[in-house]
PDB file of C-alpha atoms in Angstrom:
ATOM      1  CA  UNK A  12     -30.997 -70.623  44.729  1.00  0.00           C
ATOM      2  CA  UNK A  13     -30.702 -70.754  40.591  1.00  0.00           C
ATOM      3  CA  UNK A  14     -27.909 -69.764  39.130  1.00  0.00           C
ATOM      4  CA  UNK A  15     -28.539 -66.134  38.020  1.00  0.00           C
ATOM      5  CA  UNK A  16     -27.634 -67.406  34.340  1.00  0.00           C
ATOM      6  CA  UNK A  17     -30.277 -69.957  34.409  1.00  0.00           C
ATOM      7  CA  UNK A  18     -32.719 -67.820  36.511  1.00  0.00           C
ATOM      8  CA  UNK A  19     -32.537 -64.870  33.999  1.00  0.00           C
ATOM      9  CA  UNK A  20     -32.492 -67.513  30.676  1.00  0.00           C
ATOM     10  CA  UNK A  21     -35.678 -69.413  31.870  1.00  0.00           C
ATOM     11  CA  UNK A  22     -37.822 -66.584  32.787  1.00  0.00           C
ATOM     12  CA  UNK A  23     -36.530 -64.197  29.600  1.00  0.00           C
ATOM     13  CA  UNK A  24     -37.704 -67.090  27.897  1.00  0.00           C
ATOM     14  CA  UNK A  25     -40.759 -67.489  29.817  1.00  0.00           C
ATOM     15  CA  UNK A  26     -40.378 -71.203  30.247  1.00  0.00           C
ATOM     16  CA  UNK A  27     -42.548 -72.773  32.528  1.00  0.00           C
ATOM     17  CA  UNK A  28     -40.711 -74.396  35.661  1.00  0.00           C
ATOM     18  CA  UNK A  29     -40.735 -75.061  39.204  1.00  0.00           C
ATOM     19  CA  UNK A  30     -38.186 -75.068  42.070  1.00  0.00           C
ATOM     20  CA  UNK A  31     -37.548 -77.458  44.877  1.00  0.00           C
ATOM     21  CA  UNK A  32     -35.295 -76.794  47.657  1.00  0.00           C
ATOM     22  CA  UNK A  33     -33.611 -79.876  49.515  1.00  0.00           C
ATOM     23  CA  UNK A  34     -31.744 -80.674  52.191  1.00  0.00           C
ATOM     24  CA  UNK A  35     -27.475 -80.465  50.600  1.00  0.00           C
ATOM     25  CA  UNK A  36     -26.554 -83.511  48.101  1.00  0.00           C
ATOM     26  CA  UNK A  37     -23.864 -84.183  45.999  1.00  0.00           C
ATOM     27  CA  UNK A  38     -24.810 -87.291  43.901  1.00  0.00           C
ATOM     28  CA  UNK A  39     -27.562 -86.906  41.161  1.00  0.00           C
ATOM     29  CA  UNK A  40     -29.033 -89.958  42.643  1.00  0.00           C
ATOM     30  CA  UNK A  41     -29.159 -88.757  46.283  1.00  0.00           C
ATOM     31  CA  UNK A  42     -30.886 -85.064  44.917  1.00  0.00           C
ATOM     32  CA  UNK A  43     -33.089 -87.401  42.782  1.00  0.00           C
ATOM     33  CA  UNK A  44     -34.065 -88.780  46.281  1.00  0.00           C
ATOM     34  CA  UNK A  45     -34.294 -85.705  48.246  1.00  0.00           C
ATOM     35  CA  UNK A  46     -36.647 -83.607  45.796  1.00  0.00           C
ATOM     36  CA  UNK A  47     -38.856 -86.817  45.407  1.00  0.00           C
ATOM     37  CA  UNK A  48     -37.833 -87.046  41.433  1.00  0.00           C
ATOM     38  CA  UNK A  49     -37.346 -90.812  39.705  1.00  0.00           C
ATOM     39  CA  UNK A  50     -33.966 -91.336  39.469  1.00  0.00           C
ATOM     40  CA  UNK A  51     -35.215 -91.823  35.463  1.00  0.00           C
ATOM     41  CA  UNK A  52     -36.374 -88.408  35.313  1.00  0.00           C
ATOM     42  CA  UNK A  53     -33.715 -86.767  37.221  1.00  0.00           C
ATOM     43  CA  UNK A  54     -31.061 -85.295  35.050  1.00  0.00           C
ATOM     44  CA  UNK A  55     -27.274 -85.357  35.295  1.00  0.00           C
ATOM     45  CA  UNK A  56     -24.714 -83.427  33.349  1.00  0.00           C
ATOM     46  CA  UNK A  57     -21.525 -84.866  32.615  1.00  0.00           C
ATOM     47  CA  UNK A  58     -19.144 -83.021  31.438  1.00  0.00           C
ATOM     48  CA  UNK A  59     -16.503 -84.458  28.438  1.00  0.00           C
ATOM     49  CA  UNK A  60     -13.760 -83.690  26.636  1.00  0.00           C
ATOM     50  CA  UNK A  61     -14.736 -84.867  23.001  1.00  0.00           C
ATOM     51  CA  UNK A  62     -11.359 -84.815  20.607  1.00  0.00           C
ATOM     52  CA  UNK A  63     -10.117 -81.909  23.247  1.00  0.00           C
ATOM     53  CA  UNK A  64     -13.538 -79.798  23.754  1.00  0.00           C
ATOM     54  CA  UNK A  65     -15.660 -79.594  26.477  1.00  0.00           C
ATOM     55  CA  UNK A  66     -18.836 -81.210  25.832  1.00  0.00           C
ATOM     56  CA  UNK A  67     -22.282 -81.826  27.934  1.00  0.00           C
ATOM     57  CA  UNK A  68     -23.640 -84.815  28.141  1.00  0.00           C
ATOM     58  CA  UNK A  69     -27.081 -85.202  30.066  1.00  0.00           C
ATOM     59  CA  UNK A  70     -28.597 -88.576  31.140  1.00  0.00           C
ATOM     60  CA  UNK A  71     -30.691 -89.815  33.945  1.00  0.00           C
ATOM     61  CA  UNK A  72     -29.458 -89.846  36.822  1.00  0.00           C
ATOM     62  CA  UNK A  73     -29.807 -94.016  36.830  1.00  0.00           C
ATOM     63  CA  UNK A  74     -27.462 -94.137  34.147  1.00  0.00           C
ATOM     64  CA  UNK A  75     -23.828 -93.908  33.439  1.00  0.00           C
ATOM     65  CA  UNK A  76     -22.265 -92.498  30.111  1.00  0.00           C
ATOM     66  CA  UNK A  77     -20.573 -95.391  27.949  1.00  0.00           C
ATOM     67  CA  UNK A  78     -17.225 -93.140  26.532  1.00  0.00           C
ATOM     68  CA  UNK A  79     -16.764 -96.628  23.824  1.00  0.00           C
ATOM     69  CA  UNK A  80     -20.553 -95.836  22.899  1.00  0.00           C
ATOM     70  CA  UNK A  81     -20.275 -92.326  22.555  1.00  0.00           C
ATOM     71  CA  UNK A  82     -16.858 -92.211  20.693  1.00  0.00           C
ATOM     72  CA  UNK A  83     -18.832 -94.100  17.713  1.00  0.00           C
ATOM     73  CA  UNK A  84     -21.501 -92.135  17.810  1.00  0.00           C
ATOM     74  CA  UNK A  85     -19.305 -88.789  17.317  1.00  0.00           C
ATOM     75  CA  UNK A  86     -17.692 -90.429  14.254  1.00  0.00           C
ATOM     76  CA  UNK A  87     -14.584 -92.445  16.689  1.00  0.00           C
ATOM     77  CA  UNK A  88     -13.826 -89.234  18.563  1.00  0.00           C
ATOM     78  CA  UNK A  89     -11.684 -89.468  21.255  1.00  0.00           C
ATOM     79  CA  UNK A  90     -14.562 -89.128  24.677  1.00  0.00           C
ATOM     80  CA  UNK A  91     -12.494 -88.806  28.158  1.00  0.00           C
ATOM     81  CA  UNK A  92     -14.308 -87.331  31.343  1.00  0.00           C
ATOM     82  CA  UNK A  93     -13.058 -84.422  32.230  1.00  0.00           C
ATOM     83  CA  UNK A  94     -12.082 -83.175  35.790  1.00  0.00           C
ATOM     84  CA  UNK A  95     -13.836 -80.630  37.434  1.00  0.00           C
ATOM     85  CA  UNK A  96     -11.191 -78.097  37.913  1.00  0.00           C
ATOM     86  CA  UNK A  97     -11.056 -78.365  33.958  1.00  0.00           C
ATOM     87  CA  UNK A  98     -14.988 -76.510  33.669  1.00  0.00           C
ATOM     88  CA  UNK A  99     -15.580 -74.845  36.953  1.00  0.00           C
ATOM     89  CA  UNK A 100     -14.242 -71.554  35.493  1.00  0.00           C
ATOM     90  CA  UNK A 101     -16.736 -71.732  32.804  1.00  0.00           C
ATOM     91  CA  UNK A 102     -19.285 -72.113  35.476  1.00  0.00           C
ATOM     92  CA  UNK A 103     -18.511 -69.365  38.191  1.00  0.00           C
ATOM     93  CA  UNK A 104     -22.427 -69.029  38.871  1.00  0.00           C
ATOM     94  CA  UNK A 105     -23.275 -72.271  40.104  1.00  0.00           C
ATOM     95  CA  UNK A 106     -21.329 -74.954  42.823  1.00  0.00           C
ATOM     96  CA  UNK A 107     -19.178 -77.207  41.084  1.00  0.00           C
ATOM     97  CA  UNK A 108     -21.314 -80.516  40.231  1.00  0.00           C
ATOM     98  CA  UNK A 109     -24.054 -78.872  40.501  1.00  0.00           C
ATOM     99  CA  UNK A 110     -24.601 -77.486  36.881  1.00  0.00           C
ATOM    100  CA  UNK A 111     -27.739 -76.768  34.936  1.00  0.00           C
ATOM    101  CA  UNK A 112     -27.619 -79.067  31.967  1.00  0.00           C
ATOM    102  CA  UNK A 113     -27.607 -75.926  29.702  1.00  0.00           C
ATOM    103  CA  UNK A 114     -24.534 -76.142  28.207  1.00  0.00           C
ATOM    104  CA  UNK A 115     -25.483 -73.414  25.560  1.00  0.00           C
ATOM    105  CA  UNK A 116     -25.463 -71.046  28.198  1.00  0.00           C
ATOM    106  CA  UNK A 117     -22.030 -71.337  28.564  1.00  0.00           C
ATOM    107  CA  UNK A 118     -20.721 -71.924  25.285  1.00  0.00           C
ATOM    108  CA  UNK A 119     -20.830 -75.899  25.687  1.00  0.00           C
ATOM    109  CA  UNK A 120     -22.750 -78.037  22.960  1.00  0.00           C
ATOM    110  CA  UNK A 121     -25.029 -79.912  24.936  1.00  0.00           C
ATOM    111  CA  UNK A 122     -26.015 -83.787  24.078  1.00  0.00           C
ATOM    112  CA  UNK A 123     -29.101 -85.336  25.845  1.00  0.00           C
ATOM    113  CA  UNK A 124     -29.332 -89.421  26.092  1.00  0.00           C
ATOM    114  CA  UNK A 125     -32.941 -90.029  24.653  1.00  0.00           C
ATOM    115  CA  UNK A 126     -33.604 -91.804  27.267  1.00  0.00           C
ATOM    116  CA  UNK A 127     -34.746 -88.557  29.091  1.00  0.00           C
ATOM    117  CA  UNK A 128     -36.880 -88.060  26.498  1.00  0.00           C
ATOM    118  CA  UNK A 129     -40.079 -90.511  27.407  1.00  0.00           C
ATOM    119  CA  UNK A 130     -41.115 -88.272  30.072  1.00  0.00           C
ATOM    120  CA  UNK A 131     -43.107 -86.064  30.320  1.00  0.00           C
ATOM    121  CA  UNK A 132     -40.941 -83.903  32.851  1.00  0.00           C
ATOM    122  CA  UNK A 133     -37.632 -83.601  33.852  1.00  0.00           C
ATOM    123  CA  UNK A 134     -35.752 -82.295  36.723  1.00  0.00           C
ATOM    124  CA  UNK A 135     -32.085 -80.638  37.362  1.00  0.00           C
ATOM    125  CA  UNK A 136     -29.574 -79.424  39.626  1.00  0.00           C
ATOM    126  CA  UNK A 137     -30.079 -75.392  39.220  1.00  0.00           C
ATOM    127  CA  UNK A 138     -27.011 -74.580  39.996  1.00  0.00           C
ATOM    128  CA  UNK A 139     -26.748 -75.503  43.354  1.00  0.00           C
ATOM    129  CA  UNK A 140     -26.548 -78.425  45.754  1.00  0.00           C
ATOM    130  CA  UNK A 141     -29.872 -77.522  47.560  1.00  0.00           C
ATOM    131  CA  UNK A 142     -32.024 -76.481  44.632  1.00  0.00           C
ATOM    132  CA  UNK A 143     -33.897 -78.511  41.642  1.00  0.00           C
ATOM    133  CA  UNK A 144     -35.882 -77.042  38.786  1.00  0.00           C
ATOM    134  CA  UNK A 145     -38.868 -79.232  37.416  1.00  0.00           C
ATOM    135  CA  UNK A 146     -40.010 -78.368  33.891  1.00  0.00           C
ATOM    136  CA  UNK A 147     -41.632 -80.144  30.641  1.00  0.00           C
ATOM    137  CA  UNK A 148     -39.143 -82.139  28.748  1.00  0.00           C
ATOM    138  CA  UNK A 149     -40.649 -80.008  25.748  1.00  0.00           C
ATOM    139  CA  UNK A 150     -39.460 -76.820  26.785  1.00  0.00           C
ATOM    140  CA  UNK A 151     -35.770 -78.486  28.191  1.00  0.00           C
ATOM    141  CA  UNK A 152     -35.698 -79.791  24.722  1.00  0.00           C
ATOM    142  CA  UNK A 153     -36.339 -75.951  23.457  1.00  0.00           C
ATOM    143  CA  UNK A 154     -34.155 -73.986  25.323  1.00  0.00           C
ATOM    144  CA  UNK A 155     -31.187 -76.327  25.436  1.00  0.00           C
ATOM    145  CA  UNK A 156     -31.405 -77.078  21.731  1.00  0.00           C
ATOM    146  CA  UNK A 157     -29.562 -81.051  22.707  1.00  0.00           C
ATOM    147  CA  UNK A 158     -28.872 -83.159  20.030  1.00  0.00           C
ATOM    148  CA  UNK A 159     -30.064 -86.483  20.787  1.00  0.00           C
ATOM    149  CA  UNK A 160     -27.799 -90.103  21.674  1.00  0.00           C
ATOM    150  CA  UNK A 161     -28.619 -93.411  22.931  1.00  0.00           C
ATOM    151  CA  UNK A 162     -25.266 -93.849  24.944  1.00  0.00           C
ATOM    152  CA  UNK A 163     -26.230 -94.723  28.658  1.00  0.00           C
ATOM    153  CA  UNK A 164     -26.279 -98.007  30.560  1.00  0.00           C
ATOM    154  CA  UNK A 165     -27.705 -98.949  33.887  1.00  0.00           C
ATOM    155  CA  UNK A 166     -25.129 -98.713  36.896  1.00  0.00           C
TER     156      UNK A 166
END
């Protein structure tokens, strides 16, 4: 099931976008797996702490966020991870880990890694552990209004 944030934003919005339901992960890479989505086009939100505020960073789900990388990029901010009883609160419609990466629905700035840009799709957690949402990277791009970082490395 989406989250009823997401659910109401896309189709208010009327974004095109398809749902997958999937046997229960918790990894990005495993729900990359089980809905049949590259682990290049599958994308994970991370959530950090940049200089004290919460932040979303989103990033295929092949990749892992490089905090020395993205402290120079935000000007030698301090970047931490955060822990997820820090932002589940802020998320009370969805299963923790399993966030949309739209962070402006929740009052988060959202950053994308580029590298999610070269498709011509991506796909998401939608709020849940079983469900993934499958849209154009042009409308993601719309909606979530990301700014854009080169930051990730390959695990």
């Amino acid at each position: 099931m989406l989250s009823p944030r997401l659910h109401h934003f896309l189709d208010e919005r009327h974004a095109p976008y398809t749902t997958l339901s999937h046997h229960r992960t918790i990894t990005a890479q495993e729900t990359a797996d089980a809905a049949h989505v590259g682990n290049r086009n599958f994308a994970k939100t991370v959530m950090l702490k940049v200089d004290g505020s919460l932040m979303m960073m989103v990033m295929p789900a092949a990749y892992r966020v490089d905090l020395t990388r993205l402290s120079r990029a935000m000007g030698g901010s301090e970047v931490e991870l955060t822990q997820e009883d820090e932002f589940k609160d802020i998320f009370a419609d969805c299963e923790v880990g399993a966030m949309p990466p739209f962070g402006n629905l929740y009052g988060i700035p959202v950053y994308v890694d580029a590298r999610l840009t070269g498709g011509a799709e991506i796909a998401f957690n939608a709020g849940s552990h079983t469900d993934v949402v499958r849209m154009p990277y042009a409308e993601f791009e719309r909606l979530a209004e990301p700014r854009l970082l080169y930051l990730a490395h390959v695990m």
